[in-house]
Amino acid sequence: MKNIAYYNGRTGLIEEMMIPMNDRACYFGDGVYDATCVVNHVPMAFDDHIDRIYRSAKLIDIDIPMTKEDMKAMLMDLVRQVEGDVLFLYWQVTRGVGPRGHAYKNAGPTPSIWAFVRPNSMRDPFGAYRCITMEDTRFFHCNIKTINLLPAVIANQRAEEAGCDETIFHRGERVTECSHSNVHIIKDGALITAPCDNLILPGITRAHILKICAKLGIPVQERPFTVAEMMAADEVFFSSSSALTCRIREIDGKPVGMKDEKTFGAIRDAYQQELKAECGVK
Ligand code: PLP
């Protein structure tokens, strides 16, 4: 198949799938999601993504009506049905279907499970990208991977309008993350990345990067950093499951980073190797 969608046990083409209007996703964005790239029909860091959606769901009182093993099996069944070397796997759990009303009453309705798989193309890992910055006006629950993404949608639209690839958020002077990725800097051979608090999503790629740094002996500082530090850093890059690691060469029209290829390249190459091994790519 060219793509596939799933909703509570029903499957079909994404563009033909119908869902009930009363699913609370439609009124409230009342749900959580996760997503990853699939190479050679192997979803990258699958267990990490599965664990995260259960964590996100718990944080908003959703009890997913499926075991982790069953969820993996259901998603793998979808993945196997779609042709292509590189695919995008997206899935979400919403609070379920019920008449519109803010409170969800005790345990709430039965949660709905949605998913889709479609072909994907990945960014050039050797490219150098352009970003803009924007004040981070999102809420204080950015650690939850919720489907409430309006500020991220607007921010990414602004990046596109500026001919750029990502928007880097900051709260005052503190850099938080990007519209749909984490952002990191390298200074004097050390990786500096925002701490995992309620202002950022604990990225799975970020976690893998930290493990790689430990393996390669690259010092890591998990601490808030400022816009001024970012602009003066030796390297700036963003990371996500679909972008992997993307070096940034320009922010708000000013040249940045691109001064420590050795450290950035070591992280990028180690991550590429790790993924290739996981997905059986030669
Ligand atoms: N931060 C935000 C706001 C995101 O939406 C994402 C990915 O969707 C990330 C960070 C990166 O997370 P991951 O590396 O798990 O894809």
PDB file of C-alpha atoms and ligand atoms in Angstrom:
ATOM      1  CA  MET A   1       0.000   0.000   0.000  1.00  0.00           C
ATOM      2  CA  LYS A   2       1.153   3.588  -0.543  1.00  0.00           C
ATOM      3  CA  ASN A   3       0.088   4.542   3.002  1.00  0.00           C
ATOM      4  CA  ILE A   4      -2.164   3.304   5.781  1.00  0.00           C
ATOM      5  CA  ALA A   5      -4.238   4.807   8.567  1.00  0.00           C
ATOM      6  CA  TYR A   6      -5.655   3.147  11.677  1.00  0.00           C
ATOM      7  CA  TYR A   7      -8.434   4.287  14.006  1.00  0.00           C
ATOM      8  CA  ASN A   8      -9.652   2.054  16.830  1.00  0.00           C
ATOM      9  CA  GLY A   9      -9.182  -1.148  14.835  1.00  0.00           C
ATOM     10  CA  ARG A  10     -10.313   0.176  11.437  1.00  0.00           C
ATOM     11  CA  THR A  11      -7.741   0.653   8.662  1.00  0.00           C
ATOM     12  CA  GLY A  12      -7.723   2.366   5.281  1.00  0.00           C
ATOM     13  CA  LEU A  13      -5.905   4.965   3.219  1.00  0.00           C
ATOM     14  CA  ILE A  14      -5.086   8.120   5.223  1.00  0.00           C
ATOM     15  CA  GLU A  15      -7.016  10.361   2.839  1.00  0.00           C
ATOM     16  CA  GLU A  16     -10.130   8.187   3.111  1.00  0.00           C
ATOM     17  CA  MET A  17     -10.185   7.512   6.859  1.00  0.00           C
ATOM     18  CA  MET A  18     -13.158   9.027   8.714  1.00  0.00           C
ATOM     19  CA  ILE A  19     -13.191   9.642  12.453  1.00  0.00           C
ATOM     20  CA  PRO A  20     -16.091  10.592  14.765  1.00  0.00           C
ATOM     21  CA  MET A  21     -16.499  14.322  15.285  1.00  0.00           C
ATOM     22  CA  ASN A  22     -16.943  13.743  19.016  1.00  0.00           C
ATOM     23  CA  ASP A  23     -13.428  12.377  19.431  1.00  0.00           C
ATOM     24  CA  ARG A  24     -12.016  14.808  21.985  1.00  0.00           C
ATOM     25  CA  ALA A  25      -9.000  15.369  19.720  1.00  0.00           C
ATOM     26  CA  CYS A  26     -11.256  17.538  17.538  1.00  0.00           C
ATOM     27  CA  TYR A  27     -12.543  19.860  20.278  1.00  0.00           C
ATOM     28  CA  PHE A  28      -9.697  20.000  22.774  1.00  0.00           C
ATOM     29  CA  GLY A  29      -6.583  18.452  21.270  1.00  0.00           C
ATOM     30  CA  ASP A  30      -7.117  16.122  24.215  1.00  0.00           C
ATOM     31  CA  GLY A  31      -4.466  13.512  23.553  1.00  0.00           C
ATOM     32  CA  VAL A  32      -0.815  12.634  23.161  1.00  0.00           C
ATOM     33  CA  TYR A  33       1.257  11.354  20.278  1.00  0.00           C
ATOM     34  CA  ASP A  34       4.590   9.972  19.220  1.00  0.00           C
ATOM     35  CA  ALA A  35       6.354   9.522  15.912  1.00  0.00           C
ATOM     36  CA  THR A  36       9.485   8.030  14.447  1.00  0.00           C
ATOM     37  CA  CYS A  37      11.187   7.245  11.175  1.00  0.00           C
ATOM     38  CA  VAL A  38      11.089   3.736   9.810  1.00  0.00           C
ATOM     39  CA  VAL A  39      14.028   2.487   7.763  1.00  0.00           C
ATOM     40  CA  ASN A  40      13.928  -0.935   6.093  1.00  0.00           C
ATOM     41  CA  HIS A  41      10.627  -1.454   7.934  1.00  0.00           C
ATOM     42  CA  VAL A  42      12.362  -1.033  11.326  1.00  0.00           C
ATOM     43  CA  PRO A  43      10.984   1.855  13.444  1.00  0.00           C
ATOM     44  CA  MET A  44      13.917   3.742  14.956  1.00  0.00           C
ATOM     45  CA  ALA A  45      14.287   3.614  18.747  1.00  0.00           C
ATOM     46  CA  PHE A  46      10.843   1.990  18.856  1.00  0.00           C
ATOM     47  CA  ASP A  47      10.832   1.029  22.548  1.00  0.00           C
ATOM     48  CA  ASP A  48      11.851   4.558  23.590  1.00  0.00           C
ATOM     49  CA  HIS A  49       8.932   6.036  21.625  1.00  0.00           C
ATOM     50  CA  ILE A  50       6.498   3.468  22.996  1.00  0.00           C
ATOM     51  CA  ASP A  51       7.647   4.196  26.550  1.00  0.00           C
ATOM     52  CA  ARG A  52       7.293   7.941  25.980  1.00  0.00           C
ATOM     53  CA  ILE A  53       3.693   7.797  24.728  1.00  0.00           C
ATOM     54  CA  TYR A  54       2.700   5.810  27.834  1.00  0.00           C
ATOM     55  CA  ARG A  55       4.484   8.403  30.006  1.00  0.00           C
ATOM     56  CA  SER A  56       2.792  11.306  28.176  1.00  0.00           C
ATOM     57  CA  ALA A  57      -0.623   9.615  28.473  1.00  0.00           C
ATOM     58  CA  LYS A  58      -0.168   9.047  32.207  1.00  0.00           C
ATOM     59  CA  LEU A  59       0.670  12.724  32.702  1.00  0.00           C
ATOM     60  CA  ILE A  60      -2.783  13.670  31.383  1.00  0.00           C
ATOM     61  CA  ASP A  61      -4.682  10.819  33.115  1.00  0.00           C
ATOM     62  CA  ILE A  62      -5.150   8.680  30.006  1.00  0.00           C
ATOM     63  CA  ASP A  63      -4.921   4.964  30.665  1.00  0.00           C
ATOM     64  CA  ILE A  64      -4.027   3.427  27.287  1.00  0.00           C
ATOM     65  CA  PRO A  65      -6.331   0.414  26.734  1.00  0.00           C
ATOM     66  CA  MET A  66      -3.614  -1.714  25.166  1.00  0.00           C
ATOM     67  CA  THR A  67      -0.358  -3.204  26.429  1.00  0.00           C
ATOM     68  CA  LYS A  68       2.937  -1.868  25.113  1.00  0.00           C
ATOM     69  CA  GLU A  69       3.552  -5.189  23.364  1.00  0.00           C
ATOM     70  CA  ASP A  70       0.139  -5.087  21.658  1.00  0.00           C
ATOM     71  CA  MET A  71       0.703  -1.490  20.592  1.00  0.00           C
ATOM     72  CA  LYS A  72       4.048  -2.424  19.052  1.00  0.00           C
ATOM     73  CA  ALA A  73       2.521  -5.402  17.256  1.00  0.00           C
ATOM     74  CA  MET A  74      -0.366  -3.297  15.912  1.00  0.00           C
ATOM     75  CA  LEU A  75       2.031  -0.593  14.637  1.00  0.00           C
ATOM     76  CA  MET A  76       4.397  -3.150  13.095  1.00  0.00           C
ATOM     77  CA  ASP A  77       1.463  -4.703  11.275  1.00  0.00           C
ATOM     78  CA  LEU A  78       0.754  -1.279   9.708  1.00  0.00           C
ATOM     79  CA  VAL A  79       4.422  -0.634   8.898  1.00  0.00           C
ATOM     80  CA  ARG A  80       4.727  -3.976   7.050  1.00  0.00           C
ATOM     81  CA  GLN A  81       1.835  -3.043   4.757  1.00  0.00           C
ATOM     82  CA  VAL A  82       3.420   0.150   3.375  1.00  0.00           C
ATOM     83  CA  GLU A  83       6.022   0.097   0.608  1.00  0.00           C
ATOM     84  CA  GLY A  84       9.208   2.151   0.783  1.00  0.00           C
ATOM     85  CA  ASP A  85      12.695   2.192   2.298  1.00  0.00           C
ATOM     86  CA  VAL A  86      12.034   5.226   4.483  1.00  0.00           C
ATOM     87  CA  LEU A  87       8.641   5.708   6.136  1.00  0.00           C
ATOM     88  CA  PHE A  88       7.133   7.970   8.780  1.00  0.00           C
ATOM     89  CA  LEU A  89       5.196   6.299  11.589  1.00  0.00           C
ATOM     90  CA  TYR A  90       2.850   8.505  13.628  1.00  0.00           C
ATOM     91  CA  TRP A  91       0.457   7.398  16.340  1.00  0.00           C
ATOM     92  CA  GLN A  92      -1.676   9.102  18.958  1.00  0.00           C
ATOM     93  CA  VAL A  93      -3.947   8.255  21.829  1.00  0.00           C
ATOM     94  CA  THR A  94      -6.822  10.608  22.520  1.00  0.00           C
ATOM     95  CA  ARG A  95      -9.150  10.623  25.489  1.00  0.00           C
ATOM     96  CA  GLY A  96     -11.874   9.117  23.353  1.00  0.00           C
ATOM     97  CA  VAL A  97     -15.317   9.887  22.017  1.00  0.00           C
ATOM     98  CA  GLY A  98     -17.941  11.722  24.061  1.00  0.00           C
ATOM     99  CA  PRO A  99     -20.213  14.782  23.924  1.00  0.00           C
ATOM    100  CA  ARG A 100     -18.225  18.023  24.114  1.00  0.00           C
ATOM    101  CA  GLY A 101     -17.532  19.056  27.716  1.00  0.00           C
ATOM    102  CA  HIS A 102     -14.267  20.178  29.258  1.00  0.00           C
ATOM    103  CA  ALA A 103     -14.194  17.814  32.240  1.00  0.00           C
ATOM    104  CA  TYR A 104     -13.826  14.176  31.316  1.00  0.00           C
ATOM    105  CA  LYS A 105     -15.634  12.697  34.335  1.00  0.00           C
ATOM    106  CA  ASN A 106     -13.903  10.057  36.427  1.00  0.00           C
ATOM    107  CA  ALA A 107     -12.029   7.653  34.153  1.00  0.00           C
ATOM    108  CA  GLY A 108     -13.437   9.305  30.997  1.00  0.00           C
ATOM    109  CA  PRO A 109     -14.482   7.555  27.789  1.00  0.00           C
ATOM    110  CA  THR A 110     -12.426   4.694  26.302  1.00  0.00           C
ATOM    111  CA  PRO A 111      -9.302   6.262  24.773  1.00  0.00           C
ATOM    112  CA  SER A 112      -9.035   6.213  20.976  1.00  0.00           C
ATOM    113  CA  ILE A 113      -5.936   4.950  19.220  1.00  0.00           C
ATOM    114  CA  TRP A 114      -4.954   6.474  15.907  1.00  0.00           C
ATOM    115  CA  ALA A 115      -1.966   5.798  13.664  1.00  0.00           C
ATOM    116  CA  PHE A 116      -0.670   6.282  10.170  1.00  0.00           C
ATOM    117  CA  VAL A 117       2.336   5.234   8.101  1.00  0.00           C
ATOM    118  CA  ARG A 118       3.406   7.085   4.969  1.00  0.00           C
ATOM    119  CA  PRO A 119       6.553   7.437   2.853  1.00  0.00           C
ATOM    120  CA  ASN A 120       9.102   9.901   4.194  1.00  0.00           C
ATOM    121  CA  SER A 121      12.274  11.568   3.048  1.00  0.00           C
ATOM    122  CA  MET A 122      15.020  12.473   5.480  1.00  0.00           C
ATOM    123  CA  ARG A 123      17.037  15.665   5.684  1.00  0.00           C
ATOM    124  CA  ASP A 124      20.616  15.595   4.408  1.00  0.00           C
ATOM    125  CA  PRO A 125      22.695  14.836   7.535  1.00  0.00           C
ATOM    126  CA  PHE A 126      25.601  16.721   5.940  1.00  0.00           C
ATOM    127  CA  GLY A 127      23.547  19.836   5.184  1.00  0.00           C
ATOM    128  CA  ALA A 128      23.731  23.123   7.082  1.00  0.00           C
ATOM    129  CA  TYR A 129      20.437  24.738   7.951  1.00  0.00           C
ATOM    130  CA  ARG A 130      18.931  28.182   8.579  1.00  0.00           C
ATOM    131  CA  CYS A 131      16.707  29.058  11.535  1.00  0.00           C
ATOM    132  CA  ILE A 132      14.807  31.959  12.991  1.00  0.00           C
ATOM    133  CA  THR A 133      14.150  32.665  16.680  1.00  0.00           C
ATOM    134  CA  MET A 134      10.841  33.397  18.357  1.00  0.00           C
ATOM    135  CA  GLU A 135       9.696  34.081  21.906  1.00  0.00           C
ATOM    136  CA  ASP A 136       8.418  30.811  23.367  1.00  0.00           C
ATOM    137  CA  THR A 137       4.783  31.546  24.175  1.00  0.00           C
ATOM    138  CA  ARG A 138       3.810  27.901  24.638  1.00  0.00           C
ATOM    139  CA  PHE A 139       2.465  26.673  27.976  1.00  0.00           C
ATOM    140  CA  PHE A 140       4.360  25.084  30.877  1.00  0.00           C
ATOM    141  CA  HIS A 141       3.709  21.445  29.972  1.00  0.00           C
ATOM    142  CA  CYS A 142       6.170  21.087  27.101  1.00  0.00           C
ATOM    143  CA  ASN A 143       7.443  17.810  28.591  1.00  0.00           C
ATOM    144  CA  ILE A 144       4.135  16.192  27.551  1.00  0.00           C
ATOM    145  CA  LYS A 145       3.983  15.250  23.870  1.00  0.00           C
ATOM    146  CA  THR A 146       0.458  16.535  23.486  1.00  0.00           C
ATOM    147  CA  ILE A 147      -1.363  17.005  20.186  1.00  0.00           C
ATOM    148  CA  ASN A 148      -2.029  20.666  21.230  1.00  0.00           C
ATOM    149  CA  LEU A 149       0.506  22.161  18.828  1.00  0.00           C
ATOM    150  CA  LEU A 150      -0.845  25.548  17.750  1.00  0.00           C
ATOM    151  CA  PRO A 151       2.189  27.670  18.826  1.00  0.00           C
ATOM    152  CA  ALA A 152       4.510  25.137  17.159  1.00  0.00           C
ATOM    153  CA  VAL A 153       2.416  25.248  13.976  1.00  0.00           C
ATOM    154  CA  ILE A 154       2.598  29.065  13.851  1.00  0.00           C
ATOM    155  CA  ALA A 155       6.323  29.062  14.639  1.00  0.00           C
ATOM    156  CA  ASN A 156       7.108  26.545  11.902  1.00  0.00           C
ATOM    157  CA  GLN A 157       4.998  28.503   9.438  1.00  0.00           C
ATOM    158  CA  ARG A 158       7.039  31.656  10.250  1.00  0.00           C
ATOM    159  CA  ALA A 159      10.256  29.699   9.573  1.00  0.00           C
ATOM    160  CA  GLU A 160       8.913  28.544   6.205  1.00  0.00           C
ATOM    161  CA  GLU A 161       7.856  32.083   5.297  1.00  0.00           C
ATOM    162  CA  ALA A 162      11.405  33.241   6.084  1.00  0.00           C
ATOM    163  CA  GLY A 163      12.811  30.484   3.818  1.00  0.00           C
ATOM    164  CA  CYS A 164      14.246  28.753   6.897  1.00  0.00           C
ATOM    165  CA  ASP A 165      14.163  25.218   8.281  1.00  0.00           C
ATOM    166  CA  GLU A 166      13.267  25.576  11.977  1.00  0.00           C
ATOM    167  CA  THR A 167      12.257  28.095  14.620  1.00  0.00           C
ATOM    168  CA  ILE A 168      14.290  28.221  17.825  1.00  0.00           C
ATOM    169  CA  PHE A 169      12.213  29.206  20.859  1.00  0.00           C
ATOM    170  CA  HIS A 170      13.493  31.258  23.794  1.00  0.00           C
ATOM    171  CA  ARG A 171      11.811  32.397  27.008  1.00  0.00           C
ATOM    172  CA  GLY A 172      13.428  35.787  27.491  1.00  0.00           C
ATOM    173  CA  GLU A 173      17.142  35.064  27.180  1.00  0.00           C
ATOM    174  CA  ARG A 174      16.837  31.295  27.830  1.00  0.00           C
ATOM    175  CA  VAL A 175      16.797  29.065  24.762  1.00  0.00           C
ATOM    176  CA  THR A 176      14.297  26.242  25.220  1.00  0.00           C
ATOM    177  CA  GLU A 177      13.898  24.088  22.077  1.00  0.00           C
ATOM    178  CA  CYS A 178      12.573  24.343  18.516  1.00  0.00           C
ATOM    179  CA  SER A 179       9.085  24.079  17.038  1.00  0.00           C
ATOM    180  CA  HIS A 180       9.542  20.333  16.523  1.00  0.00           C
ATOM    181  CA  SER A 181      13.068  19.502  17.616  1.00  0.00           C
ATOM    182  CA  ASN A 182      15.558  20.055  20.433  1.00  0.00           C
ATOM    183  CA  VAL A 183      18.468  22.471  20.013  1.00  0.00           C
ATOM    184  CA  HIS A 184      22.008  22.053  21.337  1.00  0.00           C
ATOM    185  CA  ILE A 185      25.257  24.014  21.234  1.00  0.00           C
ATOM    186  CA  ILE A 186      28.909  23.003  21.302  1.00  0.00           C
ATOM    187  CA  LYS A 187      31.421  25.287  23.014  1.00  0.00           C
ATOM    188  CA  ASP A 188      35.096  24.494  23.653  1.00  0.00           C
ATOM    189  CA  GLY A 189      34.506  20.837  22.794  1.00  0.00           C
ATOM    190  CA  ALA A 190      31.567  20.392  25.230  1.00  0.00           C
ATOM    191  CA  LEU A 191      27.920  19.772  24.382  1.00  0.00           C
ATOM    192  CA  ILE A 192      25.500  22.129  26.132  1.00  0.00           C
ATOM    193  CA  THR A 193      21.796  21.283  26.086  1.00  0.00           C
ATOM    194  CA  ALA A 194      18.739  22.509  27.988  1.00  0.00           C
ATOM    195  CA  PRO A 195      17.799  20.403  31.023  1.00  0.00           C
ATOM    196  CA  CYS A 196      14.719  18.156  30.865  1.00  0.00           C
ATOM    197  CA  ASP A 197      12.168  20.246  32.728  1.00  0.00           C
ATOM    198  CA  ASN A 198       8.647  21.329  31.810  1.00  0.00           C
ATOM    199  CA  LEU A 199       9.951  23.777  29.167  1.00  0.00           C
ATOM    200  CA  ILE A 200      11.191  21.163  26.709  1.00  0.00           C
ATOM    201  CA  LEU A 201      10.187  17.806  25.304  1.00  0.00           C
ATOM    202  CA  PRO A 202      12.622  15.107  26.455  1.00  0.00           C
ATOM    203  CA  GLY A 203      13.690  14.217  22.921  1.00  0.00           C
ATOM    204  CA  ILE A 204      14.635  10.634  22.215  1.00  0.00           C
ATOM    205  CA  THR A 205      17.309  11.806  19.788  1.00  0.00           C
ATOM    206  CA  ARG A 206      18.595  14.132  22.530  1.00  0.00           C
ATOM    207  CA  ALA A 207      18.873  11.166  24.923  1.00  0.00           C
ATOM    208  CA  HIS A 208      20.778   9.142  22.310  1.00  0.00           C
ATOM    209  CA  ILE A 209      23.112  12.097  21.673  1.00  0.00           C
ATOM    210  CA  LEU A 210      23.915  12.294  25.403  1.00  0.00           C
ATOM    211  CA  LYS A 211      24.759   8.576  25.468  1.00  0.00           C
ATOM    212  CA  ILE A 212      26.960   8.994  22.389  1.00  0.00           C
ATOM    213  CA  CYS A 213      28.794  11.915  24.043  1.00  0.00           C
ATOM    214  CA  ALA A 214      29.444   9.759  27.119  1.00  0.00           C
ATOM    215  CA  LYS A 215      30.821   6.991  24.889  1.00  0.00           C
ATOM    216  CA  LEU A 216      33.023   9.399  22.898  1.00  0.00           C
ATOM    217  CA  GLY A 217      34.266  11.256  25.981  1.00  0.00           C
ATOM    218  CA  ILE A 218      32.609  14.540  24.930  1.00  0.00           C
ATOM    219  CA  PRO A 219      31.747  16.532  28.090  1.00  0.00           C
ATOM    220  CA  VAL A 220      28.047  17.359  28.482  1.00  0.00           C
ATOM    221  CA  GLN A 221      26.441  20.217  30.386  1.00  0.00           C
ATOM    222  CA  GLU A 222      22.688  19.866  30.833  1.00  0.00           C
ATOM    223  CA  ARG A 223      21.876  23.436  31.773  1.00  0.00           C
ATOM    224  CA  PRO A 224      19.923  26.415  30.467  1.00  0.00           C
ATOM    225  CA  PHE A 225      21.834  28.442  27.871  1.00  0.00           C
ATOM    226  CA  THR A 226      21.109  31.893  26.480  1.00  0.00           C
ATOM    227  CA  VAL A 227      20.480  33.286  23.017  1.00  0.00           C
ATOM    228  CA  ALA A 228      23.808  35.180  23.272  1.00  0.00           C
ATOM    229  CA  GLU A 229      25.663  31.924  24.103  1.00  0.00           C
ATOM    230  CA  MET A 230      23.981  30.218  21.167  1.00  0.00           C
ATOM    231  CA  MET A 231      24.956  32.988  18.761  1.00  0.00           C
ATOM    232  CA  ALA A 232      28.594  32.774  19.944  1.00  0.00           C
ATOM    233  CA  ALA A 233      28.782  28.945  20.099  1.00  0.00           C
ATOM    234  CA  ASP A 234      31.245  26.895  18.041  1.00  0.00           C
ATOM    235  CA  GLU A 235      28.379  24.747  16.735  1.00  0.00           C
ATOM    236  CA  VAL A 236      24.584  24.896  16.959  1.00  0.00           C
ATOM    237  CA  PHE A 237      22.395  21.990  15.864  1.00  0.00           C
ATOM    238  CA  PHE A 238      18.867  20.722  16.197  1.00  0.00           C
ATOM    239  CA  SER A 239      17.783  17.114  16.621  1.00  0.00           C
ATOM    240  CA  SER A 240      14.665  15.012  16.240  1.00  0.00           C
ATOM    241  CA  SER A 241      13.618  11.543  15.214  1.00  0.00           C
ATOM    242  CA  SER A 242      12.826  12.719  11.696  1.00  0.00           C
ATOM    243  CA  ALA A 243      15.631  15.290  11.237  1.00  0.00           C
ATOM    244  CA  LEU A 244      18.290  13.310  13.199  1.00  0.00           C
ATOM    245  CA  THR A 245      21.102  15.868  13.739  1.00  0.00           C
ATOM    246  CA  CYS A 246      21.022  19.073  11.669  1.00  0.00           C
ATOM    247  CA  ARG A 247      23.884  21.553  11.826  1.00  0.00           C
ATOM    248  CA  ILE A 248      22.764  25.206  11.844  1.00  0.00           C
ATOM    249  CA  ARG A 249      24.710  27.792   9.858  1.00  0.00           C
ATOM    250  CA  GLU A 250      22.494  30.862  10.199  1.00  0.00           C
ATOM    251  CA  ILE A 251      20.076  32.226  12.805  1.00  0.00           C
ATOM    252  CA  ASP A 252      17.945  35.312  12.126  1.00  0.00           C
ATOM    253  CA  GLY A 253      20.100  36.058   9.080  1.00  0.00           C
ATOM    254  CA  LYS A 254      23.388  35.996  11.049  1.00  0.00           C
ATOM    255  CA  PRO A 255      26.084  33.338  10.554  1.00  0.00           C
ATOM    256  CA  VAL A 256      26.515  31.026  13.565  1.00  0.00           C
ATOM    257  CA  GLY A 257      28.597  28.010  14.565  1.00  0.00           C
ATOM    258  CA  MET A 258      30.323  25.886  11.888  1.00  0.00           C
ATOM    259  CA  LYS A 259      33.598  26.094  13.857  1.00  0.00           C
ATOM    260  CA  ASP A 260      33.930  22.624  15.403  1.00  0.00           C
ATOM    261  CA  GLU A 261      33.288  20.077  12.682  1.00  0.00           C
ATOM    262  CA  LYS A 262      35.361  17.552  14.645  1.00  0.00           C
ATOM    263  CA  THR A 263      32.997  17.408  17.655  1.00  0.00           C
ATOM    264  CA  PHE A 264      29.745  17.858  15.742  1.00  0.00           C
ATOM    265  CA  GLY A 265      30.842  15.380  13.043  1.00  0.00           C
ATOM    266  CA  ALA A 266      31.765  12.764  15.659  1.00  0.00           C
ATOM    267  CA  ILE A 267      28.267  12.975  17.216  1.00  0.00           C
ATOM    268  CA  ARG A 268      26.509  12.974  13.816  1.00  0.00           C
ATOM    269  CA  ASP A 269      28.519  10.039  12.478  1.00  0.00           C
ATOM    270  CA  ALA A 270      28.134   7.962  15.644  1.00  0.00           C
ATOM    271  CA  TYR A 271      24.361   8.502  15.583  1.00  0.00           C
ATOM    272  CA  GLN A 272      24.143   7.600  11.890  1.00  0.00           C
ATOM    273  CA  GLN A 273      26.128   4.424  12.571  1.00  0.00           C
ATOM    274  CA  GLU A 274      23.888   3.519  15.498  1.00  0.00           C
ATOM    275  CA  LEU A 275      20.741   3.910  13.389  1.00  0.00           C
ATOM    276  CA  LYS A 276      22.192   2.047  10.424  1.00  0.00           C
ATOM    277  CA  ALA A 277      23.067  -0.864  12.701  1.00  0.00           C
ATOM    278  CA  GLU A 278      19.592  -0.814  14.280  1.00  0.00           C
ATOM    279  CA  CYS A 279      17.834  -0.750  10.901  1.00  0.00           C
ATOM    280  CA  GLY A 280      20.186  -3.168   9.141  1.00  0.00           C
ATOM    281  CA  VAL A 281      21.436  -0.599   6.594  1.00  0.00           C
ATOM    282  CA  LYS A 282      24.823  -1.440   5.033  1.00  0.00           C
TER     283      LYS A 282
HETATM  284  N1  PLP B   1      10.875  19.057  20.851  1.00  0.00           N
HETATM  285  C1  PLP B   1       9.656  19.120  20.257  1.00  0.00           C
HETATM  286  C2  PLP B   1       8.759  20.255  20.610  1.00  0.00           C
HETATM  287  C3  PLP B   1       9.274  18.140  19.333  1.00  0.00           C
HETATM  288  O1  PLP B   1       8.048  18.212  18.763  1.00  0.00           O
HETATM  289  C4  PLP B   1      10.164  17.092  19.014  1.00  0.00           C
HETATM  290  C5  PLP B   1       9.799  16.028  18.068  1.00  0.00           C
HETATM  291  O2  PLP B   1       8.720  15.931  17.599  1.00  0.00           O
HETATM  292  C6  PLP B   1      11.431  17.076  19.639  1.00  0.00           C
HETATM  293  C7  PLP B   1      11.734  18.058  20.567  1.00  0.00           C
HETATM  294  C8  PLP B   1      12.421  15.983  19.344  1.00  0.00           C
HETATM  295  O3  PLP B   1      12.042  14.776  19.942  1.00  0.00           O
HETATM  296  P1  PLP B   1      12.520  13.365  19.364  1.00  0.00           P
HETATM  297  O4  PLP B   1      14.011  13.415  19.305  1.00  0.00           O
HETATM  298  O5  PLP B   1      12.024  12.404  20.362  1.00  0.00           O
HETATM  299  O6  PLP B   1      11.904  13.213  18.019  1.00  0.00           O
END
